[in-house]
Each structure stands twice: as structure tokens, then as C-alpha cells.
GROMACS .gro file of C-alpha atoms in nm:
model
  334
    1UNK     CA    1   8.507  -1.614  -0.348
    2UNK     CA    2   8.239  -1.582  -0.601
    3UNK     CA    3   7.987  -1.758  -0.357
    4UNK     CA    4   8.009  -1.466  -0.107
    5UNK     CA    5   7.911  -1.198  -0.370
    6UNK     CA    6   7.576  -1.030  -0.293
    7UNK     CA    7   7.274  -1.115  -0.529
    8UNK     CA    8   7.233  -0.879  -0.810
    9UNK     CA    9   6.922  -0.641  -0.803
   10UNK     CA   10   6.749  -0.531  -1.131
   11UNK     CA   11   6.842  -0.196  -1.236
   12UNK     CA   12   6.630   0.087  -1.123
   13UNK     CA   13   6.493   0.298  -1.407
   14UNK     CA   14   6.571   0.644  -1.398
   15UNK     CA   15   6.316   0.894  -1.289
   16UNK     CA   16   6.141   1.087  -1.583
   17UNK     CA   17   6.224   1.419  -1.642
   18UNK     CA   18   5.974   1.691  -1.577
   19UNK     CA   19   5.710   1.699  -1.843
   20UNK     CA   20   5.816   1.347  -1.987
   21UNK     CA   21   5.605   1.049  -1.957
   22UNK     CA   22   5.730   0.763  -1.728
   23UNK     CA   23   5.881   0.458  -1.909
   24UNK     CA   24   5.619   0.183  -1.956
   25UNK     CA   25   5.332   0.432  -1.943
   26UNK     CA   26   5.139   0.229  -2.204
   27UNK     CA   27   5.142  -0.059  -1.975
   28UNK     CA   28   5.005   0.132  -1.687
   29UNK     CA   29   4.729   0.286  -1.917
   30UNK     CA   30   4.625  -0.050  -2.031
   31UNK     CA   31   4.602  -0.191  -1.665
   32UNK     CA   32   4.381   0.069  -1.560
   33UNK     CA   33   4.159   0.022  -1.852
   34UNK     CA   34   4.122  -0.360  -1.782
   35UNK     CA   35   4.065  -0.299  -1.427
   36UNK     CA   36   3.787  -0.034  -1.505
   37UNK     CA   37   3.624  -0.285  -1.752
   38UNK     CA   38   3.630  -0.552  -1.510
   39UNK     CA   39   3.477  -0.338  -1.245
   40UNK     CA   40   3.198  -0.221  -1.476
   41UNK     CA   41   3.131  -0.582  -1.580
   42UNK     CA   42   3.092  -0.689  -1.214
   43UNK     CA   43   2.836  -0.401  -1.141
   44UNK     CA   44   2.641  -0.485  -1.429
   45UNK     CA   45   2.648  -0.862  -1.327
   46UNK     CA   46   2.527  -0.746  -1.011
   47UNK     CA   47   2.233  -0.560  -1.134
   48UNK     CA   48   2.141  -0.836  -1.374
   49UNK     CA   49   2.131  -1.102  -1.087
   50UNK     CA   50   1.920  -0.854  -0.884
   51UNK     CA   51   1.662  -0.787  -1.167
   52UNK     CA   52   1.660  -1.176  -1.225
   53UNK     CA   53   1.574  -1.245  -0.860
   54UNK     CA   54   1.320  -0.972  -0.847
   55UNK     CA   55   1.127  -1.120  -1.138
   56UNK     CA   56   1.163  -1.474  -0.983
   57UNK     CA   57   0.994  -1.340  -0.690
   58UNK     CA   58   0.733  -1.182  -0.881
   59UNK     CA   59   0.647  -1.497  -1.074
   60UNK     CA   60   0.660  -1.695  -0.749
   61UNK     CA   61   0.411  -1.452  -0.570
   62UNK     CA   62   0.189  -1.476  -0.878
   63UNK     CA   63   0.187  -1.847  -0.873
   64UNK     CA   64   0.129  -1.873  -0.488
   65UNK     CA   65  -0.145  -1.608  -0.534
   66UNK     CA   66  -0.317  -1.815  -0.807
   67UNK     CA   67  -0.301  -2.135  -0.619
   68UNK     CA   68  -0.417  -1.981  -0.293
   69UNK     CA   69  -0.715  -1.827  -0.462
   70UNK     CA   70  -0.806  -2.165  -0.621
   71UNK     CA   71  -0.775  -2.326  -0.271
   72UNK     CA   72  -1.006  -2.082  -0.109
   73UNK     CA   73  -1.231  -2.029  -0.377
   74UNK     CA   74  -1.594  -2.111  -0.409
   75UNK     CA   75  -1.499  -2.451  -0.593
   76UNK     CA   76  -1.384  -2.600  -0.263
   77UNK     CA   77  -1.650  -2.829  -0.094
   78UNK     CA   78  -1.841  -2.600   0.136
   79UNK     CA   79  -2.178  -2.626   0.294
   80UNK     CA   80  -2.485  -2.395   0.328
   81UNK     CA   81  -2.358  -2.053   0.373
   82UNK     CA   82  -2.402  -1.675   0.299
   83UNK     CA   83  -2.202  -1.531   0.024
   84UNK     CA   84  -2.034  -1.205   0.106
   85UNK     CA   85  -1.906  -0.938  -0.146
   86UNK     CA   86  -1.731  -0.617  -0.023
   87UNK     CA   87  -1.741  -0.290  -0.199
   88UNK     CA   88  -1.532  -0.062  -0.035
   89UNK     CA   89  -1.437   0.308  -0.119
   90UNK     CA   90  -1.506   0.505  -0.445
   91UNK     CA   91  -1.700   0.330  -0.721
   92UNK     CA   92  -1.436   0.367  -1.006
   93UNK     CA   93  -1.302   0.157  -1.275
   94UNK     CA   94  -1.032  -0.004  -1.043
   95UNK     CA   95  -1.065  -0.112  -0.686
   96UNK     CA   96  -1.325  -0.310  -0.512
   97UNK     CA   97  -1.611  -0.088  -0.658
   98UNK     CA   98  -1.521  -0.152  -1.016
   99UNK     CA   99  -1.757  -0.341  -1.229
  100UNK     CA  100  -1.502  -0.570  -1.370
  101UNK     CA  101  -1.423  -0.682  -0.990
  102UNK     CA  102  -1.798  -0.694  -0.855
  103UNK     CA  103  -1.968  -0.849  -1.151
  104UNK     CA  104  -1.764  -1.185  -1.166
  105UNK     CA  105  -1.789  -1.221  -0.784
  106UNK     CA  106  -2.184  -1.168  -0.803
  107UNK     CA  107  -2.190  -1.440  -1.079
  108UNK     CA  108  -1.981  -1.672  -0.872
  109UNK     CA  109  -2.179  -1.630  -0.561
  110UNK     CA  110  -2.525  -1.680  -0.730
  111UNK     CA  111  -2.401  -1.973  -0.930
  112UNK     CA  112  -2.269  -2.161  -0.619
  113UNK     CA  113  -2.530  -2.411  -0.520
  114UNK     CA  114  -2.431  -2.390  -0.159
  115UNK     CA  115  -2.489  -2.032  -0.129
  116UNK     CA  116  -2.811  -1.950   0.029
  117UNK     CA  117  -2.826  -1.550  -0.023
  118UNK     CA  118  -2.572  -1.272  -0.123
  119UNK     CA  119  -2.489  -0.998   0.097
  120UNK     CA  120  -2.334  -0.695  -0.052
  121UNK     CA  121  -2.138  -0.501   0.207
  122UNK     CA  122  -2.126  -0.139   0.090
  123UNK     CA  123  -1.901   0.136   0.239
  124UNK     CA  124  -1.888   0.409  -0.033
  125UNK     CA  125  -1.930   0.763  -0.091
  126UNK     CA  126  -2.022   0.704  -0.449
  127UNK     CA  127  -1.829   0.751  -0.791
  128UNK     CA  128  -1.887   0.669  -1.140
  129UNK     CA  129  -2.253   0.664  -1.280
  130UNK     CA  130  -2.132   0.403  -1.524
  131UNK     CA  131  -1.963   0.162  -1.301
  132UNK     CA  132  -2.259   0.164  -1.055
  133UNK     CA  133  -2.493   0.133  -1.348
  134UNK     CA  134  -2.334  -0.157  -1.473
  135UNK     CA  135  -2.329  -0.342  -1.137
  136UNK     CA  136  -2.689  -0.262  -1.062
  137UNK     CA  137  -2.788  -0.387  -1.410
  138UNK     CA  138  -2.601  -0.722  -1.340
  139UNK     CA  139  -2.769  -0.750  -1.008
  140UNK     CA  140  -3.117  -0.707  -1.168
  141UNK     CA  141  -3.035  -0.978  -1.426
  142UNK     CA  142  -2.888  -1.237  -1.147
  143UNK     CA  143  -3.203  -1.172  -0.920
  144UNK     CA  144  -3.429  -1.279  -1.229
  145UNK     CA  145  -3.204  -1.573  -1.292
  146UNK     CA  146  -3.186  -1.683  -0.951
  147UNK     CA  147  -3.541  -1.597  -0.790
  148UNK     CA  148  -3.499  -1.807  -0.491
  149UNK     CA  149  -3.152  -1.652  -0.391
  150UNK     CA  150  -3.215  -1.296  -0.229
  151UNK     CA  151  -2.949  -1.029  -0.241
  152UNK     CA  152  -2.936  -0.800   0.064
  153UNK     CA  153  -2.707  -0.452   0.080
  154UNK     CA  154  -2.563  -0.410   0.431
  155UNK     CA  155  -2.432  -0.060   0.523
  156UNK     CA  156  -2.180   0.019   0.800
  157UNK     CA  157  -2.046   0.348   0.741
  158UNK     CA  158  -2.175   0.531   0.448
  159UNK     CA  159  -2.380   0.438   0.136
  160UNK     CA  160  -2.421   0.745  -0.072
  161UNK     CA  161  -2.481   0.852  -0.432
  162UNK     CA  162  -2.317   0.564  -0.649
  163UNK     CA  163  -2.295   0.333  -0.340
  164UNK     CA  164  -2.679   0.373  -0.304
  165UNK     CA  165  -2.747   0.348  -0.678
  166UNK     CA  166  -2.622  -0.037  -0.619
  167UNK     CA  167  -2.798  -0.065  -0.302
  168UNK     CA  168  -3.113   0.031  -0.443
  169UNK     CA  169  -3.106  -0.282  -0.659
  170UNK     CA  170  -3.104  -0.521  -0.360
  171UNK     CA  171  -3.403  -0.708  -0.225
  172UNK     CA  172  -3.368  -0.526   0.115
  173UNK     CA  173  -3.133  -0.268   0.261
  174UNK     CA  174  -2.989  -0.287   0.635
  175UNK     CA  175  -2.823   0.004   0.800
  176UNK     CA  176  -2.669   0.120   1.130
  177UNK     CA  177  -2.883   0.390   1.279
  178UNK     CA  178  -2.587   0.624   1.239
  179UNK     CA  179  -2.508   0.533   0.871
  180UNK     CA  180  -2.483   0.801   0.610
  181UNK     CA  181  -2.742   0.709   0.326
  182UNK     CA  182  -2.871   0.887   0.035
  183UNK     CA  183  -2.720   1.182  -0.175
  184UNK     CA  184  -2.934   1.091  -0.482
  185UNK     CA  185  -2.781   1.333  -0.716
  186UNK     CA  186  -2.520   1.394  -0.992
  187UNK     CA  187  -2.227   1.645  -1.028
  188UNK     CA  188  -1.972   1.766  -1.267
  189UNK     CA  189  -1.688   1.951  -1.104
  190UNK     CA  190  -1.403   2.132  -1.240
  191UNK     CA  191  -1.210   2.467  -1.208
  192UNK     CA  192  -1.186   2.793  -1.386
  193UNK     CA  193  -0.871   2.970  -1.430
  194UNK     CA  194  -0.959   3.245  -1.678
  195UNK     CA  195  -0.943   3.526  -1.410
  196UNK     CA  196  -0.619   3.414  -1.270
  197UNK     CA  197  -0.458   3.389  -1.620
  198UNK     CA  198  -0.556   3.748  -1.709
  199UNK     CA  199  -0.395   3.896  -1.393
  200UNK     CA  200  -0.074   3.678  -1.460
  201UNK     CA  201  -0.068   3.786  -1.817
  202UNK     CA  202  -0.091   3.435  -1.952
  203UNK     CA  203  -0.259   3.377  -2.297
  204UNK     CA  204  -0.440   3.059  -2.368
  205UNK     CA  205  -0.377   2.917  -2.725
  206UNK     CA  206  -0.646   2.646  -2.782
  207UNK     CA  207  -0.704   2.515  -3.123
  208UNK     CA  208  -0.978   2.280  -3.194
  209UNK     CA  209  -1.128   2.128  -3.515
  210UNK     CA  210  -1.509   2.125  -3.416
  211UNK     CA  211  -1.674   2.433  -3.235
  212UNK     CA  212  -1.752   2.237  -2.917
  213UNK     CA  213  -1.444   2.042  -2.889
  214UNK     CA  214  -1.305   2.277  -2.608
  215UNK     CA  215  -1.608   2.208  -2.404
  216UNK     CA  216  -1.513   2.223  -2.024
  217UNK     CA  217  -1.181   2.352  -2.096
  218UNK     CA  218  -1.075   2.500  -1.759
  219UNK     CA  219  -0.862   2.765  -1.919
  220UNK     CA  220  -1.131   2.900  -2.139
  221UNK     CA  221  -1.440   3.117  -2.045
  222UNK     CA  222  -1.769   2.891  -1.987
  223UNK     CA  223  -2.041   2.971  -2.262
  224UNK     CA  224  -2.400   2.982  -2.185
  225UNK     CA  225  -2.458   2.696  -2.457
  226UNK     CA  226  -2.185   2.470  -2.288
  227UNK     CA  227  -2.337   2.513  -1.950
  228UNK     CA  228  -2.676   2.436  -2.070
  229UNK     CA  229  -2.554   2.127  -2.254
  230UNK     CA  230  -2.375   2.012  -1.941
  231UNK     CA  231  -2.684   2.062  -1.723
  232UNK     CA  232  -2.898   1.863  -1.958
  233UNK     CA  233  -2.648   1.562  -1.938
  234UNK     CA  234  -2.660   1.590  -1.560
  235UNK     CA  235  -3.037   1.600  -1.532
  236UNK     CA  236  -3.049   1.296  -1.776
  237UNK     CA  237  -2.814   1.080  -1.555
  238UNK     CA  238  -3.015   1.204  -1.253
  239UNK     CA  239  -3.343   1.071  -1.386
  240UNK     CA  240  -3.182   0.747  -1.467
  241UNK     CA  241  -3.070   0.741  -1.074
  242UNK     CA  242  -3.421   0.825  -0.974
  243UNK     CA  243  -3.578   0.562  -1.186
  244UNK     CA  244  -3.343   0.293  -1.041
  245UNK     CA  245  -3.417   0.387  -0.679
  246UNK     CA  246  -3.791   0.387  -0.749
  247UNK     CA  247  -3.798   0.063  -0.926
  248UNK     CA  248  -3.590  -0.077  -0.644
  249UNK     CA  249  -3.760   0.050  -0.353
  250UNK     CA  250  -4.111   0.034  -0.492
  251UNK     CA  251  -4.399   0.132  -0.261
  252UNK     CA  252  -4.150   0.110   0.048
  253UNK     CA  253  -4.014   0.473  -0.073
  254UNK     CA  254  -4.175   0.769   0.092
  255UNK     CA  255  -4.101   1.047  -0.148
  256UNK     CA  256  -4.073   1.404  -0.044
  257UNK     CA  257  -3.928   1.704  -0.245
  258UNK     CA  258  -3.590   1.641  -0.079
  259UNK     CA  259  -3.564   1.275  -0.157
  260UNK     CA  260  -3.382   1.317  -0.481
  261UNK     CA  261  -3.222   1.661  -0.409
  262UNK     CA  262  -2.884   1.515  -0.314
  263UNK     CA  263  -2.919   1.541   0.048
  264UNK     CA  264  -2.813   1.239   0.273
  265UNK     CA  265  -2.955   1.128   0.603
  266UNK     CA  266  -2.880   0.893   0.888
  267UNK     CA  267  -2.952   0.544   0.887
  268UNK     CA  268  -3.239   0.601   1.133
  269UNK     CA  269  -3.413   0.865   0.927
  270UNK     CA  270  -3.340   0.653   0.598
  271UNK     CA  271  -3.544   0.375   0.747
  272UNK     CA  272  -3.845   0.610   0.811
  273UNK     CA  273  -3.801   0.755   0.451
  274UNK     CA  274  -3.813   0.415   0.304
  275UNK     CA  275  -3.456   0.436   0.160
  276UNK     CA  276  -3.364   0.138   0.373
  277UNK     CA  277  -3.557  -0.151   0.527
  278UNK     CA  278  -3.411  -0.232   0.884
  279UNK     CA  279  -3.100  -0.214   1.084
  280UNK     CA  280  -2.854  -0.492   1.072
  281UNK     CA  281  -2.504  -0.590   1.023
  282UNK     CA  282  -2.345  -0.869   0.795
  283UNK     CA  283  -2.331  -1.106   1.069
  284UNK     CA  284  -2.701  -1.021   1.214
  285UNK     CA  285  -2.824  -1.049   0.850
  286UNK     CA  286  -2.659  -1.394   0.804
  287UNK     CA  287  -2.762  -1.529   1.138
  288UNK     CA  288  -3.125  -1.361   1.161
  289UNK     CA  289  -3.258  -1.324   0.799
  290UNK     CA  290  -3.060  -1.573   0.581
  291UNK     CA  291  -3.041  -1.831   0.871
  292UNK     CA  292  -2.690  -1.928   0.736
  293UNK     CA  293  -2.418  -1.800   0.992
  294UNK     CA  294  -2.126  -1.947   0.782
  295UNK     CA  295  -2.035  -1.653   0.556
  296UNK     CA  296  -1.771  -1.709   0.244
  297UNK     CA  297  -1.614  -1.402   0.094
  298UNK     CA  298  -1.649  -1.403  -0.255
  299UNK     CA  299  -1.478  -1.067  -0.307
  300UNK     CA  300  -1.202  -1.063  -0.566
  301UNK     CA  301  -0.897  -0.933  -0.351
  302UNK     CA  302  -0.623  -0.774  -0.543
  303UNK     CA  303  -0.301  -0.976  -0.473
  304UNK     CA  304   0.058  -0.852  -0.411
  305UNK     CA  305   0.193  -0.921  -0.777
  306UNK     CA  306  -0.096  -0.718  -0.915
  307UNK     CA  307  -0.031  -0.439  -0.675
  308UNK     CA  308   0.338  -0.441  -0.749
  309UNK     CA  309   0.275  -0.446  -1.138
  310UNK     CA  310   0.035  -0.149  -1.122
  311UNK     CA  311   0.297   0.057  -0.934
  312UNK     CA  312   0.556  -0.002  -1.178
  313UNK     CA  313   0.313  -0.019  -1.476
  314UNK     CA  314  -0.043   0.133  -1.485
  315UNK     CA  315   0.020   0.355  -1.191
  316UNK     CA  316   0.301   0.535  -1.380
  317UNK     CA  317   0.144   0.550  -1.720
  318UNK     CA  318  -0.206   0.623  -1.618
  319UNK     CA  319  -0.082   0.850  -1.323
  320UNK     CA  320   0.115   1.062  -1.560
  321UNK     CA  321  -0.142   1.094  -1.804
  322UNK     CA  322  -0.403   1.222  -1.552
  323UNK     CA  323  -0.179   1.466  -1.428
  324UNK     CA  324  -0.080   1.601  -1.750
  325UNK     CA  325  -0.458   1.610  -1.893
  326UNK     CA  326  -0.657   1.650  -1.566
  327UNK     CA  327  -1.003   1.548  -1.477
  328UNK     CA  328  -1.198   1.863  -1.530
  329UNK     CA  329  -1.551   1.776  -1.621
  330UNK     CA  330  -1.563   1.431  -1.466
  331UNK     CA  331  -1.949   1.326  -1.410
  332UNK     CA  332  -1.973   1.163  -1.064
  333UNK     CA  333  -2.246   1.026  -0.833
  334UNK     CA  334  -2.095   1.181  -0.506
   0.00000   0.00000   0.00000
């Protein structure tokens, strides 16, 4: 008889009365806390794995870029060739027009025993007079150190202002008949907001230690004294530019009252004015002038790791600083 009895079921706890906590509520709370902790740990673990993989990829790209540059660099056994250096875009402290990028490439190209001549390929509207001056000075030094190795400047689209500052230091300048050449001048640009501030009822509160410390402040009226001082600086830099052009072009330059006025001309007109020597491209100069058709690029190209690091580092910090401070009063060869 006892073998036919139904199995006993565990007693069902009575439902809690309204307003009362259920039985074993402490256990339920603990379980929820444990599961929440485990979920958070898993999420943190995933992010940790992601950043570790990201860093490993960056290291891998940096190593690959290094060895790639080593393999393709001028240390590899190459025959008689024309060395090429590209200057593209604005002449600034960063990019292909920076002195820190161009000067090492120039030194490597000149010192390579297999290079017959150097071609600096310029497509630039201008930029910093400091960067352009440093590059031009280095070209002059290297030309004296390697008198049998000429340096030619070749222009496709534009070689103006700071770009021409560099080109003027070359042995010869080759252009296309439609290239833009010239703009031998200096400018200092900015904005003034004093009238707009008065209309908006905004008061400028500028405190300085030094009577001229607020020089070129866009939110303060421009005094005659500051304007005169700025013009003197521009004239001095302009004269430095003129001296470089005259020294580089010599008797080939046919000066007119407009030569150093800041105007620019076509390549065809520039040849007639003596601002350029002849028409040509990188390939034609290497083939017909240098007589070495093999072209080796010595330009220091920025790799992917450097671009990524700049995006996350220098671009964020430097960009935020420029956005906050502004660039009013910047001197430029443009």
C-alpha cells in the first residue's frame, strides 16, 4: 500500500501579504548583485581586450612601416639615378613642406653616391617664412658641399610665395606654361571685432603686464604704433625674401616694379621675366637634363601609425589650443 502513495511535493510558501517583503528576499537581492557584477566584469574584459588588440595593431604597423622604409630607402643598392623630393601643400611646421621633413631628405639625397642630381618637385601656395627660409638655407649649404650635384626645382600647378622662396635657391627652375609662379610678398592677416562687440554690448576685459603685450589682439582697437611696428616687421621679412630671389636668380632675373609686389604670373610669363628658366616636368628633367631616367623618391612620407597617433594625440591637443587661442597675426608667405 505504501508503495502506491504519490510522491510528496515541497510545501509552497504562502504569498506575502501586501506591503510585506517576500520570503528569502535577501537571496534574490544577492543573486541580482552577483549577476550585475559578473556582467560588468565581462564588459570591462571586452574593452580591455579591444584596447590591447588596438595597441598591438599599432605596434605591428609601426614595425612594418619601419622595415618597409628601411627596405625601400636609399641604403638599398641602386644605380645611377635622379633623386626626387616632393613638397606638396602649405609650407608649415608639419606635412611635406616642413623643414624637419624636407631637410633630412635633402641630406640623404645629396649624400647618396648614386644620385646624379636632385629634383625638388614643388606644388605649394606658400606658408611659413621660417620653414621656407630654413629649407632654402639648407639647400644653399648642400649645394656648396656637393658642387658637382645640381638641384633643380620643378613646378606643376603652383609655386608661389614660400614655395618660390625655396625654388629660388635651386640651380634652375622648370615650370609648365600654365603654372602659377611668383607672389613674392609677405602678409599678416587677422580680424577685428571691436565694432561688432560694441553693437552686441560685449565688454573686452584684457589685462596685460607690458604695454604692448596685447599687440594684434583682435578684440581691441588697433593703434597706429602697433600698425607701424607690424609693417616694419613685414617689410624686413619681405626684404629677406627679395634678397633670396636676387641671390638665387642673379642676372637671369629681369626686374620690374611689379616683380616683388606680390603679384603672380603664368609659367610662360615667369620664364620671360627670369623667375623661371624653362618648361619641363620631373620626367623630362630627369631624362633630358640630368640624363638619368631612373627616379628614386627620397621624400619622407608619413606612415599610417604616425597619422593615427596624430589624430589621437597632437591633433586633439594642438587643435584645441589653436581653436582656443586663434591664429590672428600670423605672418605668412602667401
